[in-house]
Coordinates of C-alpha atoms and ligand atoms in Angstrom, one line a residue:
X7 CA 84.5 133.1 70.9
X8 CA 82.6 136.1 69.3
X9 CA 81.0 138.8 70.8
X10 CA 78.0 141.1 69.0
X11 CA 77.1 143.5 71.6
X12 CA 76.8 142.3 74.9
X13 CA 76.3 138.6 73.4
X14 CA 78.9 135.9 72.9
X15 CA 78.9 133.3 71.2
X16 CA 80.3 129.9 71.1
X17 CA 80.4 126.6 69.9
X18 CA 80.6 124.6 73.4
X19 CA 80.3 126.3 76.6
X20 CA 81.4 124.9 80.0
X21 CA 80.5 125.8 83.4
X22 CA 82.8 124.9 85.6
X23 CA 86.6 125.1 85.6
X24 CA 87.6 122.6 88.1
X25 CA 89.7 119.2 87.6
X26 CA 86.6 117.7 85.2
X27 CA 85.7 121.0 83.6
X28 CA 89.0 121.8 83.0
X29 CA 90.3 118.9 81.1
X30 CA 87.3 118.2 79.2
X31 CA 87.9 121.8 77.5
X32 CA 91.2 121.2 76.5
X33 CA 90.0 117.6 75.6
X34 CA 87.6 119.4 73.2
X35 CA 89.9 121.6 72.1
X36 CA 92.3 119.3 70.5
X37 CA 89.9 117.6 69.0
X38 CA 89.1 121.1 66.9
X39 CA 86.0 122.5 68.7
X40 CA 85.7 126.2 69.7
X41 CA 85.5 126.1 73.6
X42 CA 84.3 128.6 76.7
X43 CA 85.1 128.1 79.8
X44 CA 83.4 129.7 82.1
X45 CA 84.3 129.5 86.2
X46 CA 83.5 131.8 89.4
X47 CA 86.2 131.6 91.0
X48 CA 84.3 130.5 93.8
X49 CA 86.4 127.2 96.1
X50 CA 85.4 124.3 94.9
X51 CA 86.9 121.1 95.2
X52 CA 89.6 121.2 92.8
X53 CA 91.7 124.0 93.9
X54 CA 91.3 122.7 97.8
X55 CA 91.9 119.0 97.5
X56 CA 94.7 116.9 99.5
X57 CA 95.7 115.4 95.9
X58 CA 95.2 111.6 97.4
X59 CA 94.6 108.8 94.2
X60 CA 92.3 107.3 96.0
X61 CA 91.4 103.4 94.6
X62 CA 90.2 101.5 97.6
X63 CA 86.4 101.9 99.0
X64 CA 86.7 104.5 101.6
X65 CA 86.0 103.4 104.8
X66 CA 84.6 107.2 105.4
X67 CA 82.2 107.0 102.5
X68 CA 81.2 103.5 103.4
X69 CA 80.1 104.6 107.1
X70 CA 78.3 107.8 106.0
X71 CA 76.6 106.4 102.8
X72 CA 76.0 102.9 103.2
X73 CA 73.2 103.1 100.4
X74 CA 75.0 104.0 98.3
X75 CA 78.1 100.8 98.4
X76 CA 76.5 99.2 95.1
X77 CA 76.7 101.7 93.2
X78 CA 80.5 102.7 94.8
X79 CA 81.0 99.2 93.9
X80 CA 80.3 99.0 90.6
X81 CA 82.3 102.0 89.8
X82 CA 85.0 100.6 91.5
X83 CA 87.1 99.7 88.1
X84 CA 87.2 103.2 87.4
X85 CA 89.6 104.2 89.9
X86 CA 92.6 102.1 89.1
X87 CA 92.2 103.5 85.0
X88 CA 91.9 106.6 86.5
X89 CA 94.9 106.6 88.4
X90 CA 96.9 105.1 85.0
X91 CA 95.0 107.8 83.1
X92 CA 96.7 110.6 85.6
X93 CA 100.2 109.5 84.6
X94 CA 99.2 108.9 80.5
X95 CA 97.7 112.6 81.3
X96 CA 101.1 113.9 82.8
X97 CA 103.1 112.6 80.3
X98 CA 101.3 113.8 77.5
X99 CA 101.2 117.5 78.9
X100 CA 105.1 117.2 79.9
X101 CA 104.2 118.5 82.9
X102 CA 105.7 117.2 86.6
X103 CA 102.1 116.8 89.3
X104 CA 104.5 115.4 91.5
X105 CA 102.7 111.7 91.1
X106 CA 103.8 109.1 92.9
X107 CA 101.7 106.1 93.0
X108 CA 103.8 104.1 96.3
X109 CA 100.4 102.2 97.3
X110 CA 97.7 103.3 99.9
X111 CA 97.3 102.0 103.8
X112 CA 94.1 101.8 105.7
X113 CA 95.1 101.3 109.0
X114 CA 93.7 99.3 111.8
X115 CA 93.6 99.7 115.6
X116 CA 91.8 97.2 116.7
X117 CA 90.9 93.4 115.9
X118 CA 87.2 94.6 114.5
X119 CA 88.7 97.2 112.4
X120 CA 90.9 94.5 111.5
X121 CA 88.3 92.2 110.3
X122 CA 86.3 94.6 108.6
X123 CA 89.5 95.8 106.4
X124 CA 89.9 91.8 105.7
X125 CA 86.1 91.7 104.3
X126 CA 86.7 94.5 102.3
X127 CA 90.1 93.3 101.4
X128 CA 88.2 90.2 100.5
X129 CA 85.4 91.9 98.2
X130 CA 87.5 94.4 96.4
X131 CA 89.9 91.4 95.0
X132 CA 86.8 90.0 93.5
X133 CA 86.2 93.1 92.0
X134 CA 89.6 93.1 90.9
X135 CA 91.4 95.6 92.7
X136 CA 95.2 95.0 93.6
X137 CA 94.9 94.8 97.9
X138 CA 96.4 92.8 100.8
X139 CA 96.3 92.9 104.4
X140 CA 99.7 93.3 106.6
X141 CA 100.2 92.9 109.9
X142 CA 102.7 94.5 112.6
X143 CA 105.6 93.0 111.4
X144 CA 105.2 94.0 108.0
X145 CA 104.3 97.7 108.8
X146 CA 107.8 98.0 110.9
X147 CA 109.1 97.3 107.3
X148 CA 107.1 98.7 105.4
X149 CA 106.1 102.0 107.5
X150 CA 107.8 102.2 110.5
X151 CA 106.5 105.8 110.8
X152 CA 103.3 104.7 112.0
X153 CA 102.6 104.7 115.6
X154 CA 102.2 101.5 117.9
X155 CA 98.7 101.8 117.9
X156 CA 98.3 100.6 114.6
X157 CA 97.9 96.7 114.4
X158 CA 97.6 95.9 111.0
X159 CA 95.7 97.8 107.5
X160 CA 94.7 96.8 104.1
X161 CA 97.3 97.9 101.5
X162 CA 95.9 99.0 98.0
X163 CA 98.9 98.9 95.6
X164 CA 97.3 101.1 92.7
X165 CA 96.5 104.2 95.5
X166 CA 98.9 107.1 95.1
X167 CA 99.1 110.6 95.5
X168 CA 100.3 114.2 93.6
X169 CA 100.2 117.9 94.3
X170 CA 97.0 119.7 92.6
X171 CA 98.8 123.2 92.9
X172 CA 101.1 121.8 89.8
X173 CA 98.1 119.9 88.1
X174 CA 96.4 122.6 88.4
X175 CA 98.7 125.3 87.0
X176 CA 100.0 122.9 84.2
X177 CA 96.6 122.2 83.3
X178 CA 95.5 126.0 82.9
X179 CA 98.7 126.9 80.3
X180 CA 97.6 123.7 78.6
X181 CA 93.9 125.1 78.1
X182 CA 96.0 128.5 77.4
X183 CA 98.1 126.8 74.8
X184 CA 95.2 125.0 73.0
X185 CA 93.3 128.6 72.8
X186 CA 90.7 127.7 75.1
X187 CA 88.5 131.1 76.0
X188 CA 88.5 131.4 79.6
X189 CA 85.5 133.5 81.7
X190 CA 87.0 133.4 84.7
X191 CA 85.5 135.1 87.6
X192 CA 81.8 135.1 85.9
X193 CA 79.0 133.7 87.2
X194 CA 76.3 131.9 85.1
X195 CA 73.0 132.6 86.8
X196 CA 70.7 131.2 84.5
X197 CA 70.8 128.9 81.5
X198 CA 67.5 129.1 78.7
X199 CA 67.3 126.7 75.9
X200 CA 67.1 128.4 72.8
X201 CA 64.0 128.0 70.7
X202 CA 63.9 128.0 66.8
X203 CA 65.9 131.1 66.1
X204 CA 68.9 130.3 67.3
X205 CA 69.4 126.2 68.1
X206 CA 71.3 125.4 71.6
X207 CA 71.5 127.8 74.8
X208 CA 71.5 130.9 76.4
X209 CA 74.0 132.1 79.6
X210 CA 72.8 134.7 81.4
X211 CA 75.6 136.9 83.4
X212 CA 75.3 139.4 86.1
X213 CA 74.4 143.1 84.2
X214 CA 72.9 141.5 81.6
X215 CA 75.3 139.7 79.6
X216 CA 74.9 136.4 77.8
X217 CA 76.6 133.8 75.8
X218 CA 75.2 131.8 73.1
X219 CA 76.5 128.1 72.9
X220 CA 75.4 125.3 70.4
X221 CA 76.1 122.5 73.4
X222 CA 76.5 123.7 77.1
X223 CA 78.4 121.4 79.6
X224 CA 77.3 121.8 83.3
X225 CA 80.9 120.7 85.3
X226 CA 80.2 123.4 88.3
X227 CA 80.5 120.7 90.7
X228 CA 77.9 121.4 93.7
X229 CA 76.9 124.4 91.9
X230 CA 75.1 122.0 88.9
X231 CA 72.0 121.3 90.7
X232 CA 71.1 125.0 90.8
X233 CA 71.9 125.8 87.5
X234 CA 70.4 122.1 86.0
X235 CA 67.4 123.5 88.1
X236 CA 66.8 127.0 85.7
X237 CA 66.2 124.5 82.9
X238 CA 63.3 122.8 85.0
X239 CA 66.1 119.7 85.6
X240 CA 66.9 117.7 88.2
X241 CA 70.4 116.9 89.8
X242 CA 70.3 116.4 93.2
X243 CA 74.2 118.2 94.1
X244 CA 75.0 118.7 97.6
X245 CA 77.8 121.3 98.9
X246 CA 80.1 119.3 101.6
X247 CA 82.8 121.8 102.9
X248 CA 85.9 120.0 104.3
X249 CA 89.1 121.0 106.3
X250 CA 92.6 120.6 105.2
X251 CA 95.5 120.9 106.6
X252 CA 99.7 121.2 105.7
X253 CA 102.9 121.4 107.8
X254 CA 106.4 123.0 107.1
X255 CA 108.7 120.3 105.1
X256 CA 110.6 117.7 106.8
X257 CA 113.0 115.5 105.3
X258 CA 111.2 112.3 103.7
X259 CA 109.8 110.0 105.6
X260 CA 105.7 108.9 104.4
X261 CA 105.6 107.1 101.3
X262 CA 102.4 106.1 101.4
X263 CA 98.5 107.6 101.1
X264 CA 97.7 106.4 104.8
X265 CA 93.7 106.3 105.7
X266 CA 92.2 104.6 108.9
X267 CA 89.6 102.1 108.8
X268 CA 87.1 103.4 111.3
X269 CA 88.2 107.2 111.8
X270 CA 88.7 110.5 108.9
X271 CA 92.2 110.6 108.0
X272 CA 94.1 110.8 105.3
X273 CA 97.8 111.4 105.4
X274 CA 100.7 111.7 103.0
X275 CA 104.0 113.6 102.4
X276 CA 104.6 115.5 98.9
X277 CA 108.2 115.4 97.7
X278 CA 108.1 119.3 99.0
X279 CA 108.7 117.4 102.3
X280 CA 105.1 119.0 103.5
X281 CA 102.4 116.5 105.3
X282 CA 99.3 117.2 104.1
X283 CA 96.5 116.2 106.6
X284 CA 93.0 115.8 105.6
X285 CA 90.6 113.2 105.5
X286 CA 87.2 114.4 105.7
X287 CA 86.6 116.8 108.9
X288 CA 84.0 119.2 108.4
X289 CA 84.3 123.0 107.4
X290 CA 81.4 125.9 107.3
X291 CA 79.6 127.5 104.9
X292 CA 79.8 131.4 105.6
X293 CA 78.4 134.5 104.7
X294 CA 76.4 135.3 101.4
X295 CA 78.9 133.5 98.9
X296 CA 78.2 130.0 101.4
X297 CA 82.4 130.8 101.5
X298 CA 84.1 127.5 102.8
X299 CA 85.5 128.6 106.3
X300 CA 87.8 126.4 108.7
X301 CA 86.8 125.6 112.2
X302 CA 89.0 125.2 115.2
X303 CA 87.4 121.8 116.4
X304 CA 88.3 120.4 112.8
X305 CA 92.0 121.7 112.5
X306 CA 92.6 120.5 116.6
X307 CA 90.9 116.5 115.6
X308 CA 92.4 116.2 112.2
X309 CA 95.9 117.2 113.7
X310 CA 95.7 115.5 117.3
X311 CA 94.5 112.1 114.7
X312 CA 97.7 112.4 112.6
X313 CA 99.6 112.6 115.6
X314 CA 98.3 109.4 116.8
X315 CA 98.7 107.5 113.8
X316 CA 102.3 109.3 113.2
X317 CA 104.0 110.2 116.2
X318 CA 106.8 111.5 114.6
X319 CA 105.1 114.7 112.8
X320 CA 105.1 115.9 116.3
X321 CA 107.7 118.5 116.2
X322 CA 106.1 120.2 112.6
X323 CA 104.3 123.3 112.6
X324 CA 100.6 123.3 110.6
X325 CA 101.7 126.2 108.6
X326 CA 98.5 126.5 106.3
X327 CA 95.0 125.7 106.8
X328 CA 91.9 125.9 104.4
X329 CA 88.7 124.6 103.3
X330 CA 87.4 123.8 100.4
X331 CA 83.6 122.7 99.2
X332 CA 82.9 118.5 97.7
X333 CA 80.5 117.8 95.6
X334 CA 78.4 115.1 96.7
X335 CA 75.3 113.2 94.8
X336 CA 75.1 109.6 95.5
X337 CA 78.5 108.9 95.4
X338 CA 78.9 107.9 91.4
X339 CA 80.0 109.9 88.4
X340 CA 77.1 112.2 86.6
X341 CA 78.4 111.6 83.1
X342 CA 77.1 112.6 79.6
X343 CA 74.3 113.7 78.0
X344 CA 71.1 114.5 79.5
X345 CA 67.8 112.3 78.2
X346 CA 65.1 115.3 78.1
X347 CA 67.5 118.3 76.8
X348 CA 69.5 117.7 73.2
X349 CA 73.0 119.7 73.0
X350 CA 73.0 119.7 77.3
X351 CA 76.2 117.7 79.0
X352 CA 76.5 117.1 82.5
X353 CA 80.2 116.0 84.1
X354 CA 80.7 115.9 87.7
X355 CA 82.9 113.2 88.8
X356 CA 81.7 110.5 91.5
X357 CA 83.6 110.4 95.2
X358 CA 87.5 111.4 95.1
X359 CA 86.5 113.6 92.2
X360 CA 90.0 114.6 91.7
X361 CA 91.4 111.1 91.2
X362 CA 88.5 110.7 88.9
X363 CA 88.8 113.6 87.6
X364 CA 90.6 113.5 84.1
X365 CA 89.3 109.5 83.2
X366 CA 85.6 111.4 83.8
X367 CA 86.5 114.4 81.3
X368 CA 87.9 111.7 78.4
X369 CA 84.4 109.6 78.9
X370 CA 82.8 112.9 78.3
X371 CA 84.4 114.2 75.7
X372 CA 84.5 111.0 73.8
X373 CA 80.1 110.9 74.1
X374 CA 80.5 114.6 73.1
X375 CA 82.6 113.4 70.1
X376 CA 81.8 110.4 68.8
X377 CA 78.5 110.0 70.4
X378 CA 79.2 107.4 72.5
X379 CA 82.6 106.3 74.7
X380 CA 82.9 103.2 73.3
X381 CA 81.6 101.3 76.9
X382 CA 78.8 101.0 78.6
X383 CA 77.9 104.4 80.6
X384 CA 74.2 103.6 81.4
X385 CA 75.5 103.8 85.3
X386 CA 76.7 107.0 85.2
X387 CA 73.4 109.0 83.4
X388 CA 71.6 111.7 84.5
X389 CA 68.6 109.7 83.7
X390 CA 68.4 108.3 87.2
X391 CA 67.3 111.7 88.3
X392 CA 65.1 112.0 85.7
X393 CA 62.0 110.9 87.7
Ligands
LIG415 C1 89.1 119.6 101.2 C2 88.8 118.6 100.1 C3 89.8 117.6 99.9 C4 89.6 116.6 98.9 N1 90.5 115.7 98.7 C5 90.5 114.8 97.6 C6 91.5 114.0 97.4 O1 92.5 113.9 98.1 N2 91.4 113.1 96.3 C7 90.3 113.2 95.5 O2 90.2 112.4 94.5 N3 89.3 114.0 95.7 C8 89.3 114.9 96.7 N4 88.3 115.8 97.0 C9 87.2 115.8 96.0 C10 87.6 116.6 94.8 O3 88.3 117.7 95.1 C11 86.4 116.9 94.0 O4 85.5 115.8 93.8 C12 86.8 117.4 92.6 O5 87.8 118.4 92.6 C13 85.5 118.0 91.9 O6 85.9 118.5 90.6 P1 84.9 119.3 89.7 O7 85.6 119.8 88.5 O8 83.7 118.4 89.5 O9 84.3 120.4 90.6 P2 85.0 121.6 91.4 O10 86.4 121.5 91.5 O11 84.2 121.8 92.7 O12 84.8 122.9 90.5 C14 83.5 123.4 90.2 C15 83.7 124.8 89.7 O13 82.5 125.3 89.2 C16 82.5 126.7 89.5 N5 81.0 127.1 89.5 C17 80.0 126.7 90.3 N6 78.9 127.3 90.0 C18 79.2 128.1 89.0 C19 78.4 129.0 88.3 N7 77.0 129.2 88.5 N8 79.0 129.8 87.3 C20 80.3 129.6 87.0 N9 81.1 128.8 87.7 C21 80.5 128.0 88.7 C22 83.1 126.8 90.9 O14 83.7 128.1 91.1 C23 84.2 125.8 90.8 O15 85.5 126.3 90.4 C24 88.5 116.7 98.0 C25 87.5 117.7 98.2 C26 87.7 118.7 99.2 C27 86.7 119.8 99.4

């Protein structure tokens, strides 16, 4: 990046340094291109999430969506490659994310929650995901640490989990490594498309400060729509603030991503010994910054559920609570270039950003590249908020 005055200049410019953000710089990076990243620092999803792989339809996004389960299942595929992309990814940056991909339960407490985990069971096999049910018997074997509520779940054998704190720090010396310039704490209030002077875009910065770009990525997760919007665009983001929970470390004992079918958990044990405990349960949005803020009735039902569902977490203490803001549109991936604006990217990742995370930022990259990503996209354009 140069800078002439108070104006900078580069050749890409991203907003957004979260999981999709993130690795599409360095992406872009290796493939030669002069990259800015630019990021708030304000929480997002990436540096809050409970690092679940998540490959089976969520029974929580399935209750609150329901609209939107076509589309969910058509992007379906993505999440096992996505998964298989994470350990490719972690391999390639000899880094450890602590990935362990053991399987994922959905558990059932009752003979409807049963049956609907065996219809779903049923449906995601033809759509060619890895899944069976279990019963009783097999969860004494399998995981006897779940309590005697539990009657039976769905088992998805691609679902895993890692820790995002050491994604997250091995992606950053990555970008660091690759010379990737990083804005970090800068706000982009307002975006212009240049006219013929100078081709691509303008970033405007509090006290007056700008960046030129030739291509400008928008990957600010909920914060896209209002930025998309000071181009006259449309992207329909939504800011969902969600609780989280962790505990002290315990010797092992969870080897599995454990979700219910009816209720918002989701449960897992990094090799720290920690259980993280999420799932879902809602946070706040306080102050003038909207800053994600826990509340009590969250941290008291999240913790009471894991209880139930693993009695023996009983004698841990919650040592850390937080919140942290999703990103929600309509449940699928925004990916790739926009239709009425040449040189302008969007990449926000579709539900379980995280897991979708670096598989979103190759697809990107690869349109940004070569053009195109050498499949069919069409699902995932910002042309179905065109109208
Ligand atoms: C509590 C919680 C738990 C979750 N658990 C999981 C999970 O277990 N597994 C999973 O797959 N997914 C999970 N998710 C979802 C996942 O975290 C997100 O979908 C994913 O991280 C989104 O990544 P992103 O890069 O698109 O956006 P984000 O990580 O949200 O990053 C967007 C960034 O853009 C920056 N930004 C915004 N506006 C501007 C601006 N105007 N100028 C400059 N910067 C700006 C923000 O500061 C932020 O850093 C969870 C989400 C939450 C909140």
């Amino acid at each position: 990046m140069t800078r002439t005055g108070e104006v900078w200049r580069s050749e890409i410019a991203i907003v957004g340094g979260g999981i999709l953000g993130s690795v599409l710089a360095g992406f872009l990076a290796e493939a030669g291109r002069q990259v800015t990243l630019i990021d708030s620092g304000e929480t997002g999803g990436s540096t809050a999430n409970a690092g679940s792989l998540h490959v089976q339809m969520q029974s929580r996004f399935m209750r609150l969506y329901p609209e939107h389960v076509p589309g969910m299942e058509r992007q379906l595929p993505l999440y096992p490659r996505a998964v298989r992309f994470w350990r490719e990814f972690e391999r390639e940056l000899g880094a450890d994310f602590d990935l362990k991909v053991n399987g994922g339960l959905m558990v059932a407490e009752s003979p409807d929650q049963l049956e609907f985990l065996k219809r779903k069971a049923d449906r995601e096999r033809e759509l060619g995901l890895s899944v069976d049910i279990l019963d009783r018997t097999d969860l004494d074997r399998l995981a006897p640490y779940l309590g005697p509520a539990v009657i039976g779940a769905e088992i998805c054998h691609d679902e895993g989990k890692l820790n995002p704190l050491k994604c997250n720090r091995a992606i950053r010396d990555w970008l660091q490594r690759l010379g990737v310039t990083l804005l970090e704490g800068v706000r982009a209030l307002s975006l212009e498309q240049n006219g013929a002077a100078y081709s691509g875009f303008t970033l405007h910065f509090p006290d007056g400060e700008r960046l030129h770009a030739e291509k400008l990525v928008l990957a600010a997760g909920a914060g896209t729509g209002a930025l998309a919007a000071t181009l006259g665009l449309n992207l329909p983001t939504r800011a969902e603030p969600l609780h989280m929970n962790i505990t002290e470390a315990t010797a092992p004992m969870i080897g599995h991503l454990v979700q219910h079918a009816d209720r918002m958990i989701t449960l897992k044990q990094f090799s720290t010994g920690q259980i993280v405990i999420g799932g879902g349960w809602p946070a706040d949005l306080r102050g003038p910054r909207a800053h994600p803020t826990v509340r009590l009735d969250s941290l008291t039902a999240n913790t009471t559920l894991a209880l139930h569902i693993a009695p023996s977490i009983a004698p841990l203490r919650v040592i850390r609570t937080w919140a942290g803001v999703n990103t929600s549109v309509d449940g699928k991936g925004v990916l790739g270039p926009s239709s009425r604006v040449p040189g302008l990217y969007y990449a926000v990742p579709g539900d379980a950003g995280y897991t979708l995370g670096p598989l979103s930022a190759r697809l990107v990259a690869d349109m940004m590249l070569n053009g195109d990503a050498g499949e069919d996209l069409d699902d995932y354009s910002p042309r179905r908020f065109t109208a």
